[in-house]
Amino acid sequence: MSGSERVEVRKTYKLYVGGAFPRSESGRSYVVSDSRGRFLANAAQASRKDGRDAVVAARKAQPGWAGRTPYNRGQVLYRAAEVMEDRREQFVEQLRAAEGVGQRKADTFVDAVIDRWVWYAGWADKVAQVLGGANPVAGPYFNLSVPEPTGVVAVVAPAGPLLGLVSVVAPAIATGNTVVVIASQPHPLPAVTLGEVLATSDLPGGVVNILTGSAAEIAPWLASHRDVDALDLTGVDVDGDAGELARDLEAAAAETLTRVRRPEPGADWLATPGLDRLSWTLETKTVWHPIGI
Amino acid sequence: MTTLLSEATGSESALRRFLSGLPGVDQVGAEGRAATLATRSIKTTAKAYALDLAISMVDLTTLEGADTPGKVRALAAKALRPDPTDPSCPAAAAVCVYPDLAATARAVVGDRLHVASVAAAFPSGRSSLEVKLREVADATAAGADEIDMVIDRGAFLTGRVQQVFDEIVAVKQACGPAHLKVILETGELATYDNVRRASWLAMLAGADFIKTSTGKVQPAATLPVTMVMLEAVRDFRAATGRQVGVKPAGGFRSAKDAVRHLVVINEVAGPDWLDPDWFRIGASSLLNDLLLQRQKMATGAYSGPDYVSLD
């Protein structure tokens, strides 16, 4: 081998749907550039049909994932954090390329990503105690409120490379929902790498489905999809003409009473999150049970 | 060929000679052609037409040990009005059940739909002729106007074709006015050549329909198998003037599968078979996917399993 030049092994960045890594059904891809505009890679450009397939996969995975014990869900998420830790150099490199930041800043971000994931993993088996509980009632009954996952959540991830994506996906799956997420269009590579982490960390296929491409193209189909239970518009642009997209998405989602979370431009993802993102994809079930035999 | 045909059913050796004299199926070619036809793109108005046609061809089937009269009633009601939210949605072709539930199905659908009943020791076909005929009589007495019988695959595979032929003739006679569908169980016939021979055997014996499978054996209906059977009915009509229907069953899940079959009918047998009288699809979960696709065409938004019934 010595002397001869090695043939480069180039990577094809694909979607992550139903636990597999398919190319886009449309066969399209788009160019991803680094912070200085140089070519970085080609990423798959998902179509509405990839969105449809992702929702089918998410729906299929949802009962099984919600049926796991919350403790087990927390363990699986923690396992994902362990694998992320193994891959941290790859994440650091991808963040540096995407945003042009220095080693130290990229380190800080990857720390924050993994810590955020672990934080939500910890909440998996605690959220029911905090958001649910026994209610005092005037009668011989136990009255219990239990938070339950709402189902399939479609997410438009924030524009940043990874921390925003993790901050919106982790809380949704920690509580037993399954997710279809459209990754940031300019920075899809860390999202695909996250998919590779999830594929190798005991997370059942279909719990997280990652699409790369244009949110303006795919999101309307997810918003109007009758089998999507909640729509997270956190990453939707609201400036100028783009504001219309957010409004149209909300209107489409309202058609089937889909729960909507509105865009959050300029959110500070490094700040400590509250319980808000855990609770919005939960539905509270209240049960009356007679005291006695 | 007509002269050959008339001699074919004269004696066992003639029948065997005729069947083994049928040209073989080019397996690679058949699968290649089916795969090519499956890539045909059917969109917009053509898709809407195909979905409605496919719905009207469905033999809505439940063949489980756990079937109850309640489930059959619900299924029959669904066959009558597959999509209660949309009056323009066509009805299915028939309800397909076990003989003891045929009367239950008939009570719901009246004379608006066909009631098909499996019979003749379904699904294995392992029983005496006497028992099989008795079962057919039971089913027709209970109101079934279509009988789905299975052939004795053991006899066919060991070359006792005359026995299979005689059984089909006897069952056809026992059916009286009821239509006879003959299930070849192609998943157990091993080769396309056998599928072609069994198709001809069933048609010579008087089958009104030839059906791929019971749904209890994998693989069930595949596109190449249906294509080979469609070629057989086309050639049979050319030779005898009698048209025989085809019913693939089992293994259908998606509307896309159903539309692909419609394309193959049109290309292989011709548009004469694009009719619920000559082509049926035996399925249960397929109907839901057809309805979801239909709703997508109507509303422009993807639909979900919450908008159709469970069974």
Coordinates of C-alpha atoms in Angstrom, one line a residue:
Chain A
M1 CA 0.0 0.0 0.0
S2 CA 2.8 2.4 0.8
G3 CA 3.5 4.9 -1.9
S4 CA 0.0 4.6 -3.5
E5 CA -2.5 7.2 -2.5
R6 CA -5.4 6.0 -0.5
V7 CA -8.9 6.4 -2.1
E8 CA -10.9 8.8 0.0
V9 CA -13.9 7.3 1.8
R10 CA -16.5 10.0 1.5
K11 CA -19.6 9.9 3.6
T12 CA -23.2 10.1 2.3
Y13 CA -25.3 12.0 4.8
K14 CA -28.8 10.5 4.8
L15 CA -32.0 10.8 6.7
Y16 CA -32.8 8.9 9.9
V17 CA -36.3 7.4 9.6
G18 CA -37.7 4.4 11.4
G19 CA -34.3 3.4 12.8
A20 CA -32.8 3.2 9.3
F21 CA -30.8 5.7 7.2
P22 CA -32.6 6.0 3.9
R23 CA -31.8 8.5 1.1
S24 CA -34.6 11.0 0.4
E25 CA -37.4 9.4 -1.6
S26 CA -37.1 12.3 -4.0
G27 CA -33.5 11.4 -4.7
R28 CA -32.4 15.0 -4.0
S29 CA -29.6 16.4 -2.0
Y30 CA -28.2 19.8 -1.3
V31 CA -24.8 21.3 -0.6
V32 CA -23.8 22.0 3.0
S33 CA -21.2 24.7 3.4
D34 CA -19.0 25.6 6.3
S35 CA -18.9 29.0 8.0
R36 CA -16.7 30.4 5.2
G37 CA -18.9 29.1 2.4
R38 CA -16.6 26.2 1.4
F39 CA -18.1 22.9 0.5
L40 CA -18.5 20.5 3.4
A41 CA -20.8 17.7 2.3
N42 CA -24.0 16.9 0.4
A43 CA -27.0 16.3 2.7
A44 CA -30.2 14.5 1.7
Q45 CA -33.1 16.9 0.9
A46 CA -36.2 15.4 2.3
S47 CA -39.5 15.6 0.5
R48 CA -43.1 15.6 1.8
K49 CA -43.2 11.9 1.3
D50 CA -40.2 11.4 3.5
G51 CA -42.2 13.4 6.1
R52 CA -45.1 11.1 5.6
D53 CA -42.9 8.0 6.0
A54 CA -41.4 9.5 9.1
V55 CA -44.8 10.1 10.7
V56 CA -45.8 6.5 9.9
A57 CA -42.6 5.3 11.6
A58 CA -43.2 7.5 14.6
R59 CA -46.8 6.4 15.0
K60 CA -45.7 2.8 14.9
A61 CA -43.0 3.2 17.5
Q62 CA -45.1 5.4 19.8
P63 CA -47.2 2.8 21.8
G64 CA -44.1 0.7 22.5
W65 CA -42.0 3.6 23.6
A66 CA -44.8 5.1 25.8
G67 CA -45.3 1.6 27.2
R68 CA -41.7 1.4 28.5
T69 CA -41.4 2.2 32.2
P70 CA -40.2 5.8 32.6
Y71 CA -37.2 4.5 34.4
N72 CA -36.3 2.4 31.4
R73 CA -36.8 5.4 29.1
G74 CA -34.4 7.4 31.3
Q75 CA -31.8 4.6 31.1
V76 CA -32.1 4.4 27.3
L77 CA -31.6 8.2 27.0
Y78 CA -28.7 8.1 29.3
R79 CA -27.2 5.4 27.2
A80 CA -27.5 7.8 24.2
A81 CA -25.6 10.4 26.2
E82 CA -22.8 7.8 26.8
V83 CA -22.5 7.2 23.1
M84 CA -22.5 11.0 22.4
E85 CA -19.6 11.3 24.9
D86 CA -17.7 8.7 22.8
R87 CA -18.3 10.7 19.7
R88 CA -17.6 14.1 21.2
E89 CA -14.6 14.8 19.0
Q90 CA -16.7 14.3 15.9
F91 CA -19.4 16.7 17.3
V92 CA -16.7 19.3 18.2
E93 CA -15.3 19.1 14.7
Q94 CA -18.7 19.4 13.1
L95 CA -19.6 22.4 15.3
R96 CA -16.3 24.1 14.5
A97 CA -16.8 23.6 10.8
A98 CA -20.5 24.7 10.9
E99 CA -20.1 27.8 13.0
G100 CA -16.5 28.7 12.6
V101 CA -16.0 28.8 16.4
G102 CA -12.8 27.9 18.3
Q103 CA -12.0 24.7 20.0
R104 CA -12.9 26.0 23.5
K105 CA -16.3 27.4 22.4
A106 CA -17.1 24.2 20.5
D107 CA -16.2 22.2 23.6
T108 CA -18.5 24.3 25.7
F109 CA -21.4 23.6 23.3
V110 CA -20.9 19.9 23.1
D111 CA -20.7 19.8 26.9
A112 CA -24.0 21.6 27.0
V113 CA -25.5 19.3 24.5
I114 CA -24.6 16.1 26.4
D115 CA -25.5 17.7 29.7
R116 CA -28.9 18.8 28.4
W117 CA -29.5 15.2 27.2
V118 CA -28.6 13.8 30.6
W119 CA -30.7 16.4 32.3
Y120 CA -33.8 15.4 30.4
A121 CA -32.9 11.7 30.8
G122 CA -33.1 12.2 34.5
W123 CA -36.5 13.8 34.3
A124 CA -38.0 10.8 32.5
D125 CA -39.0 9.0 35.7
K126 CA -39.6 12.2 37.8
V127 CA -41.9 14.2 35.7
A128 CA -45.0 12.2 36.7
Q129 CA -44.5 13.0 40.4
V130 CA -44.0 16.7 39.7
L131 CA -46.7 17.3 37.1
G132 CA -49.2 14.7 38.4
G133 CA -50.3 13.6 41.8
A134 CA -53.2 12.8 44.1
N135 CA -56.0 15.5 44.2
P136 CA -58.0 16.1 47.3
V137 CA -61.7 15.6 46.6
A138 CA -64.9 15.9 48.7
G139 CA -65.9 12.2 48.7
P140 CA -64.7 8.7 49.4
Y141 CA -62.5 8.6 46.3
F142 CA -58.9 8.6 45.3
N143 CA -58.5 11.2 42.6
L144 CA -55.3 10.8 40.7
S145 CA -53.8 13.0 37.9
V146 CA -51.3 11.2 35.6
P147 CA -49.5 13.0 32.7
E148 CA -49.4 10.9 29.6
P149 CA -47.6 11.5 26.3
T150 CA -49.6 13.1 23.6
G151 CA -48.3 10.9 20.7
V152 CA -46.4 12.0 17.6
V153 CA -44.7 15.4 17.8
A154 CA -43.5 17.1 14.7
V155 CA -40.7 19.6 15.3
V156 CA -39.0 22.3 13.3
A157 CA -35.6 22.5 15.0
P158 CA -33.9 25.8 15.8
A159 CA -31.3 27.1 13.3
G160 CA -28.2 26.4 15.4
P161 CA -26.2 23.3 14.8
L162 CA -27.1 20.9 17.7
L163 CA -27.9 22.4 21.1
G164 CA -31.3 23.7 19.9
L165 CA -32.2 20.4 18.3
V166 CA -31.3 18.4 21.4
S167 CA -33.2 20.9 23.6
V168 CA -36.4 20.4 21.7
V169 CA -36.2 16.7 21.0
A170 CA -35.0 15.3 24.3
P171 CA -37.9 16.5 26.4
A172 CA -40.5 15.2 24.0
I173 CA -39.1 11.7 23.9
A174 CA -38.3 11.6 27.6
T175 CA -42.0 11.6 28.4
G176 CA -42.9 8.9 25.9
N177 CA -43.7 10.8 22.7
T178 CA -42.1 10.0 19.4
V179 CA -40.7 12.8 17.2
V180 CA -40.3 13.8 13.6
V181 CA -37.8 16.6 13.5
I182 CA -36.7 18.8 10.6
A183 CA -33.1 19.6 11.3
S184 CA -31.6 23.1 10.7
Q185 CA -31.2 23.5 7.0
P186 CA -27.8 25.2 7.1
H187 CA -26.4 22.8 9.7
P188 CA -27.7 19.3 9.2
L189 CA -24.6 17.3 9.7
P190 CA -24.5 17.2 13.5
A191 CA -28.2 16.2 13.4
V192 CA -27.3 13.2 11.2
T193 CA -24.5 12.3 13.5
L194 CA -27.0 12.5 16.4
G195 CA -29.1 10.0 14.4
E196 CA -26.2 7.7 14.3
V197 CA -25.8 8.0 18.0
L198 CA -29.5 7.2 18.6
A199 CA -29.4 4.3 16.2
T200 CA -26.7 2.6 18.3
S201 CA -28.0 3.4 21.8
D202 CA -31.0 1.0 22.3
L203 CA -33.5 3.7 21.3
P204 CA -36.2 1.8 19.4
G205 CA -36.3 2.7 15.7
G206 CA -38.9 5.4 14.9
V207 CA -38.8 7.1 18.3
V208 CA -36.7 9.9 16.7
N209 CA -36.9 10.6 13.0
I210 CA -34.6 13.2 11.6
L211 CA -35.2 14.9 8.3
T212 CA -32.8 17.2 6.6
G213 CA -33.9 19.8 4.1
S214 CA -36.2 22.7 3.8
A215 CA -38.7 23.4 6.6
A216 CA -40.7 25.6 4.3
E217 CA -41.2 22.6 2.0
I218 CA -41.9 19.8 4.5
A219 CA -43.4 21.5 7.6
P220 CA -46.8 22.4 5.9
W221 CA -47.4 18.7 5.3
L222 CA -46.5 17.8 8.8
A223 CA -48.7 20.6 10.1
S224 CA -51.8 19.5 8.2
H225 CA -51.1 15.8 8.8
R226 CA -54.0 14.3 10.7
D227 CA -51.9 11.8 12.5
V228 CA -49.5 14.4 14.1
D229 CA -50.6 15.2 17.6
A230 CA -48.4 18.2 18.4
L231 CA -46.4 20.7 16.4
D232 CA -43.4 22.4 17.7
L233 CA -42.6 25.5 15.6
T234 CA -39.6 26.6 17.8
G235 CA -37.2 26.9 14.8
V236 CA -39.5 28.6 12.3
D237 CA -38.3 31.9 11.1
V238 CA -40.7 34.8 11.9
D239 CA -38.9 37.7 10.3
G240 CA -40.5 39.5 7.3
D241 CA -42.1 37.2 4.7
A242 CA -41.1 34.1 6.6
G243 CA -43.6 35.1 9.3
E244 CA -46.4 34.0 7.0
L245 CA -45.1 30.4 7.1
A246 CA -45.5 30.3 10.9
R247 CA -49.0 31.6 10.6
D248 CA -49.9 29.2 7.8
L249 CA -48.5 26.3 9.8
E250 CA -50.6 27.2 12.8
A251 CA -53.7 27.5 10.7
A252 CA -53.1 24.1 9.1
A253 CA -52.5 22.5 12.5
A254 CA -55.7 24.0 13.8
E255 CA -57.7 22.1 11.3
T256 CA -57.2 18.9 13.3
L257 CA -56.8 20.5 16.7
T258 CA -53.1 19.8 16.7
R259 CA -51.3 21.2 19.8
V260 CA -49.0 24.0 18.7
R261 CA -45.9 25.5 20.2
R262 CA -45.1 28.9 18.6
P263 CA -41.8 30.0 17.2
E264 CA -39.1 31.2 19.7
P265 CA -36.8 33.5 17.8
G266 CA -33.6 34.3 19.8
A267 CA -34.0 31.7 22.5
D268 CA -31.0 31.3 24.7
W269 CA -30.3 27.6 24.5
L270 CA -27.4 27.7 27.0
A271 CA -29.7 28.8 29.8
T272 CA -31.1 26.2 32.2
P273 CA -34.5 24.9 30.8
G274 CA -37.5 24.7 33.0
L275 CA -40.1 22.0 32.9
D276 CA -42.0 23.8 30.2
R277 CA -40.8 21.7 27.3
L278 CA -41.5 18.5 29.2
S279 CA -45.1 19.5 30.1
W280 CA -46.4 20.9 26.8
T281 CA -46.4 17.5 25.1
L282 CA -48.2 15.8 28.0
E283 CA -51.9 15.3 28.5
T284 CA -53.2 14.9 32.0
K285 CA -55.5 11.9 32.6
T286 CA -57.5 12.1 35.8
V287 CA -58.9 9.0 37.4
W288 CA -61.5 8.6 40.1
H289 CA -61.2 5.4 42.2
P290 CA -63.4 4.5 45.1
I291 CA -61.8 4.1 48.4
G292 CA -62.5 0.7 50.1
I293 CA -62.5 -2.8 48.9
Chain B
M1 CA -55.5 -25.5 -29.2
T2 CA -59.2 -26.0 -28.9
T3 CA -58.9 -29.6 -30.2
L4 CA -56.2 -30.2 -27.7
L5 CA -58.3 -28.7 -25.0
S6 CA -61.3 -31.0 -25.7
E7 CA -59.0 -34.0 -25.5
A8 CA -57.2 -32.7 -22.4
T9 CA -60.0 -33.6 -20.0
G10 CA -60.7 -37.0 -21.6
S11 CA -58.4 -39.2 -19.5
E12 CA -55.9 -38.8 -16.7
S13 CA -52.9 -39.3 -19.0
A14 CA -54.3 -36.8 -21.5
L15 CA -54.8 -34.2 -18.7
R16 CA -51.3 -34.8 -17.4
R17 CA -49.9 -34.5 -20.9
F18 CA -51.7 -31.3 -21.6
L19 CA -50.6 -29.7 -18.3
S20 CA -47.0 -30.7 -18.7
G21 CA -47.1 -29.5 -22.3
L22 CA -47.9 -26.0 -21.2
P23 CA -45.0 -23.7 -22.0
G24 CA -42.8 -23.0 -19.0
V25 CA -42.6 -19.6 -17.3
D26 CA -39.4 -17.6 -17.6
Q27 CA -38.9 -16.8 -14.0
V28 CA -36.4 -14.0 -14.4
G29 CA -38.4 -12.5 -17.2
A30 CA -41.7 -12.7 -15.3
E31 CA -40.3 -11.1 -12.2
G32 CA -38.5 -8.5 -14.3
R33 CA -41.7 -7.6 -16.2
A34 CA -43.7 -7.4 -13.0
A35 CA -41.1 -5.1 -11.4
T36 CA -41.1 -2.9 -14.5
L37 CA -44.9 -2.6 -14.5
A38 CA -44.7 -1.8 -10.7
T39 CA -42.7 1.4 -11.5
R40 CA -45.6 2.9 -13.5
S41 CA -46.6 6.2 -12.0
I42 CA -50.3 6.6 -11.3
K43 CA -51.2 10.1 -10.1
T44 CA -54.1 12.6 -9.7
T45 CA -57.3 11.6 -11.5
A46 CA -55.9 8.3 -12.6
K47 CA -55.0 7.6 -9.0
A48 CA -58.5 8.6 -7.8
Y49 CA -60.1 6.2 -10.3
A50 CA -57.7 3.4 -9.4
L51 CA -58.4 3.8 -5.6
D52 CA -62.2 3.7 -6.1
L53 CA -61.9 0.7 -8.5
A54 CA -59.7 -1.1 -6.0
I55 CA -62.1 -0.4 -3.2
S56 CA -65.0 -1.8 -5.3
M57 CA -62.9 -5.0 -5.9
V58 CA -62.1 -5.8 -2.3
D59 CA -63.4 -9.0 -0.8
L60 CA -63.3 -7.8 2.8
T61 CA -62.0 -10.9 4.6
T62 CA -61.9 -12.2 8.1
L63 CA -60.7 -15.8 8.5
E64 CA -59.6 -16.1 12.1
G65 CA -60.3 -18.7 14.7
A66 CA -61.4 -15.9 17.0
D67 CA -64.1 -14.5 14.6
T68 CA -67.3 -13.7 16.3
P69 CA -70.7 -12.8 14.9
G70 CA -70.2 -9.3 16.2
K71 CA -66.9 -8.9 14.3
V72 CA -68.5 -10.2 11.1
R73 CA -71.5 -7.8 11.4
A74 CA -69.1 -4.9 11.8
L75 CA -67.0 -6.1 8.9
A76 CA -70.1 -6.5 6.7
A77 CA -71.3 -3.0 7.6
K78 CA -67.9 -1.7 6.7
A79 CA -68.0 -3.5 3.3
L80 CA -71.3 -1.7 2.6
R81 CA -70.0 1.7 3.5
P82 CA -66.3 1.7 3.8
D83 CA -66.0 5.4 4.6
P84 CA -69.1 6.6 6.4
T85 CA -67.9 10.2 6.2
D86 CA -68.0 10.2 2.4
P87 CA -71.1 9.0 0.5
S88 CA -69.2 9.0 -2.7
C89 CA -67.0 6.1 -1.5
P90 CA -67.9 2.9 -3.3
A91 CA -68.9 -0.3 -1.5
A92 CA -66.6 -3.3 -1.4
A93 CA -67.4 -6.3 -3.6
A94 CA -68.0 -9.0 -1.0
V95 CA -67.5 -10.2 2.5
C96 CA -65.4 -13.3 2.9
V97 CA -65.9 -15.5 6.0
Y98 CA -66.0 -19.0 7.3
P99 CA -69.1 -21.1 6.4
D100 CA -70.6 -20.9 9.9
L101 CA -70.6 -17.1 9.8
A102 CA -72.0 -16.8 6.2
A103 CA -75.5 -16.4 7.4
T104 CA -74.5 -13.6 9.8
A105 CA -72.8 -11.7 7.0
R106 CA -75.8 -12.3 4.6
A107 CA -78.2 -10.9 7.2
V108 CA -76.3 -7.6 7.2
V109 CA -75.6 -7.1 3.5
G110 CA -78.9 -8.5 2.2
D111 CA -78.6 -8.7 -1.6
R112 CA -76.5 -5.6 -1.9
L113 CA -73.2 -7.4 -1.7
H114 CA -71.9 -10.9 -2.4
V115 CA -71.1 -13.1 0.5
A116 CA -68.1 -15.4 -0.1
S117 CA -67.4 -18.3 2.1
V118 CA -64.3 -20.5 2.2
A119 CA -65.0 -24.2 2.1
A120 CA -63.6 -27.6 1.3
A121 CA -61.4 -28.0 4.4
F122 CA -59.9 -24.5 4.2
P123 CA -57.0 -23.8 4.5
S124 CA -55.2 -27.1 4.2
G125 CA -57.6 -29.0 1.9
R126 CA -56.9 -32.1 3.8
S127 CA -60.2 -34.0 4.2
S128 CA -62.3 -36.4 2.3
L129 CA -64.3 -35.3 -0.7
E130 CA -67.5 -36.1 1.1
V131 CA -66.7 -33.8 4.0
K132 CA -65.7 -31.0 1.5
L133 CA -68.9 -31.3 -0.5
R134 CA -70.9 -31.2 2.7
E135 CA -69.2 -28.0 3.8
V136 CA -69.9 -26.4 0.5
A137 CA -73.6 -27.4 0.8
D138 CA -73.6 -25.9 4.3
A139 CA -72.1 -22.6 3.1
T140 CA -74.5 -22.2 0.2
A141 CA -77.4 -23.0 2.4
A142 CA -76.3 -20.3 4.8
G143 CA -76.5 -17.7 2.0
A144 CA -73.0 -17.7 0.5
D145 CA -73.2 -17.0 -3.2
E146 CA -69.5 -17.4 -3.8
I147 CA -67.4 -20.4 -2.6
D148 CA -63.7 -20.1 -2.1
M149 CA -62.4 -23.7 -2.2
V150 CA -58.8 -24.9 -1.8
I151 CA -57.2 -27.5 -4.0
D152 CA -55.5 -30.5 -2.6
R153 CA -51.9 -29.3 -3.0
G154 CA -50.5 -32.7 -1.9
A155 CA -52.3 -34.4 -4.7
F156 CA -51.3 -31.7 -7.2
L157 CA -47.6 -31.8 -6.2
T158 CA -47.5 -35.7 -6.4
G159 CA -48.9 -35.6 -9.9
R160 CA -52.5 -36.8 -9.1
V161 CA -54.0 -34.1 -11.3
Q162 CA -57.0 -36.1 -12.2
Q163 CA -58.0 -36.3 -8.5
V164 CA -57.7 -32.5 -8.2
F165 CA -59.7 -32.1 -11.4
D166 CA -62.4 -34.4 -10.2
E167 CA -62.6 -32.6 -6.8
I168 CA -63.1 -29.2 -8.4
V169 CA -65.7 -30.6 -10.8
A170 CA -67.6 -32.1 -7.9
V171 CA -67.4 -28.9 -5.8
K172 CA -68.5 -26.9 -8.8
Q173 CA -71.5 -29.1 -9.1
A174 CA -72.3 -28.8 -5.3
C175 CA -72.1 -25.0 -5.6
G176 CA -75.1 -24.9 -7.8
P177 CA -75.6 -21.3 -8.9
A178 CA -72.9 -20.0 -6.5
H179 CA -69.7 -18.8 -8.1
L180 CA -66.7 -21.0 -7.5
K181 CA -63.3 -19.5 -6.7
V182 CA -60.4 -22.0 -6.7
I183 CA -57.5 -21.3 -4.3
L184 CA -54.2 -22.6 -5.7
E185 CA -52.1 -21.7 -2.7
T186 CA -49.3 -20.5 -4.9
G187 CA -46.9 -20.2 -1.9
E188 CA -46.9 -24.0 -1.7
L189 CA -46.7 -24.7 -5.5
A190 CA -43.0 -23.7 -5.5
T191 CA -42.6 -22.7 -9.2
Y192 CA -44.4 -20.4 -11.7
D193 CA -44.7 -23.4 -14.0
N194 CA -46.8 -25.1 -11.4
V195 CA -48.9 -21.9 -10.9
R196 CA -49.6 -21.9 -14.6
R197 CA -50.5 -25.6 -14.7
A198 CA -52.7 -25.3 -11.6
S199 CA -54.5 -22.3 -13.1
W200 CA -55.3 -24.2 -16.3
L201 CA -56.3 -27.3 -14.3
A202 CA -58.8 -25.2 -12.3
M203 CA -60.1 -23.4 -15.3
L204 CA -60.6 -26.7 -17.3
A205 CA -62.5 -28.1 -14.3
G206 CA -64.9 -25.2 -14.3
A207 CA -63.6 -22.6 -11.9
D208 CA -65.3 -19.1 -12.2
F209 CA -62.3 -17.5 -10.5
I210 CA -58.8 -18.6 -9.7
K211 CA -57.4 -17.3 -6.4
T212 CA -53.8 -17.1 -5.3
S213 CA -53.7 -18.0 -1.7
T214 CA -55.5 -18.7 1.6
G215 CA -53.6 -15.9 3.4
K216 CA -52.4 -18.5 5.9
V217 CA -49.1 -19.3 4.0
Q218 CA -46.2 -17.0 3.2
P219 CA -45.5 -15.9 0.6
A220 CA -49.1 -15.2 -0.4
A221 CA -50.0 -13.1 -3.5
T222 CA -47.1 -11.6 -5.2
L223 CA -47.2 -9.5 -8.3
P224 CA -45.4 -12.0 -10.6
V225 CA -47.7 -14.8 -9.4
T226 CA -50.8 -12.7 -10.2
M227 CA -49.3 -11.8 -13.5
V228 CA -48.8 -15.5 -14.5
M229 CA -52.4 -16.2 -13.5
L230 CA -53.6 -13.2 -15.5
E231 CA -51.7 -14.6 -18.5
A232 CA -53.5 -17.9 -18.0
V233 CA -57.0 -16.5 -17.9
R234 CA -56.2 -14.4 -21.0
D235 CA -54.9 -17.4 -22.9
F236 CA -57.9 -19.5 -21.6
R237 CA -60.4 -17.0 -23.0
A238 CA -58.6 -16.9 -26.3
A239 CA -58.7 -20.7 -26.5
T240 CA -62.2 -21.4 -25.2
G241 CA -64.1 -18.1 -25.2
R242 CA -64.9 -18.4 -21.5
Q243 CA -63.7 -15.6 -19.2
V244 CA -62.4 -16.5 -15.8
G245 CA -61.7 -14.1 -13.0
V246 CA -58.6 -13.7 -10.8
K247 CA -58.3 -13.0 -7.1
P248 CA -55.0 -12.3 -5.4
A249 CA -55.3 -12.6 -1.7
G250 CA -53.1 -12.2 1.4
G251 CA -50.0 -10.1 1.6
F252 CA -51.7 -6.9 0.5
R253 CA -51.1 -4.1 2.8
S254 CA -50.8 -0.9 0.9
A255 CA -52.9 1.0 -1.7
K256 CA -49.8 1.2 -3.8
D257 CA -49.7 -2.7 -4.0
A258 CA -53.3 -2.6 -5.2
V259 CA -52.7 0.0 -7.8
R260 CA -49.7 -2.0 -9.1
H261 CA -52.0 -5.0 -9.6
L262 CA -54.5 -2.8 -11.5
V263 CA -51.7 -1.8 -13.8
V264 CA -50.7 -5.4 -14.4
I265 CA -54.3 -6.4 -15.1
N266 CA -54.5 -3.7 -17.7
E267 CA -51.2 -4.6 -19.4
V268 CA -51.4 -8.4 -19.2
A269 CA -55.0 -9.4 -19.4
G270 CA -56.6 -6.3 -20.7
P271 CA -59.2 -3.8 -19.5
D272 CA -62.0 -6.5 -19.6
W273 CA -60.7 -7.7 -16.3
L274 CA -60.7 -4.2 -14.7
D275 CA -64.1 -5.0 -13.2
P276 CA -65.2 -6.4 -9.8
D277 CA -66.9 -9.2 -11.7
W278 CA -63.5 -10.4 -13.0
F279 CA -61.0 -9.2 -10.5
R280 CA -61.1 -9.3 -6.8
I281 CA -58.7 -8.5 -4.0
G282 CA -58.9 -10.6 -0.9
A283 CA -57.8 -8.4 2.0
S284 CA -58.6 -6.9 5.3
S285 CA -56.1 -4.2 6.3
L286 CA -55.7 -3.1 2.7
L287 CA -59.1 -1.4 2.7
N288 CA -58.0 1.0 5.5
D289 CA -55.0 2.1 3.5
L290 CA -57.1 2.6 0.4
L291 CA -59.4 4.8 2.5
L292 CA -56.5 6.8 3.9
Q293 CA -55.2 7.5 0.4
R294 CA -58.7 8.4 -0.7
Q295 CA -59.0 10.9 2.2
K296 CA -55.6 12.3 1.3
M297 CA -56.9 12.9 -2.3
A298 CA -60.1 14.5 -1.0
T299 CA -58.7 16.8 1.7
G300 CA -55.1 17.4 0.6
A301 CA -53.8 16.5 4.0
Y302 CA -52.2 13.1 5.0
S303 CA -54.7 11.1 7.0
G304 CA -54.0 8.7 9.9
P305 CA -55.3 5.5 11.5
D306 CA -57.5 7.4 13.9
Y307 CA -59.8 8.2 10.9
V308 CA -60.6 4.6 9.9
S309 CA -62.0 1.6 11.9
L310 CA -59.6 -0.8 13.5
D311 CA -60.6 -3.9 11.6

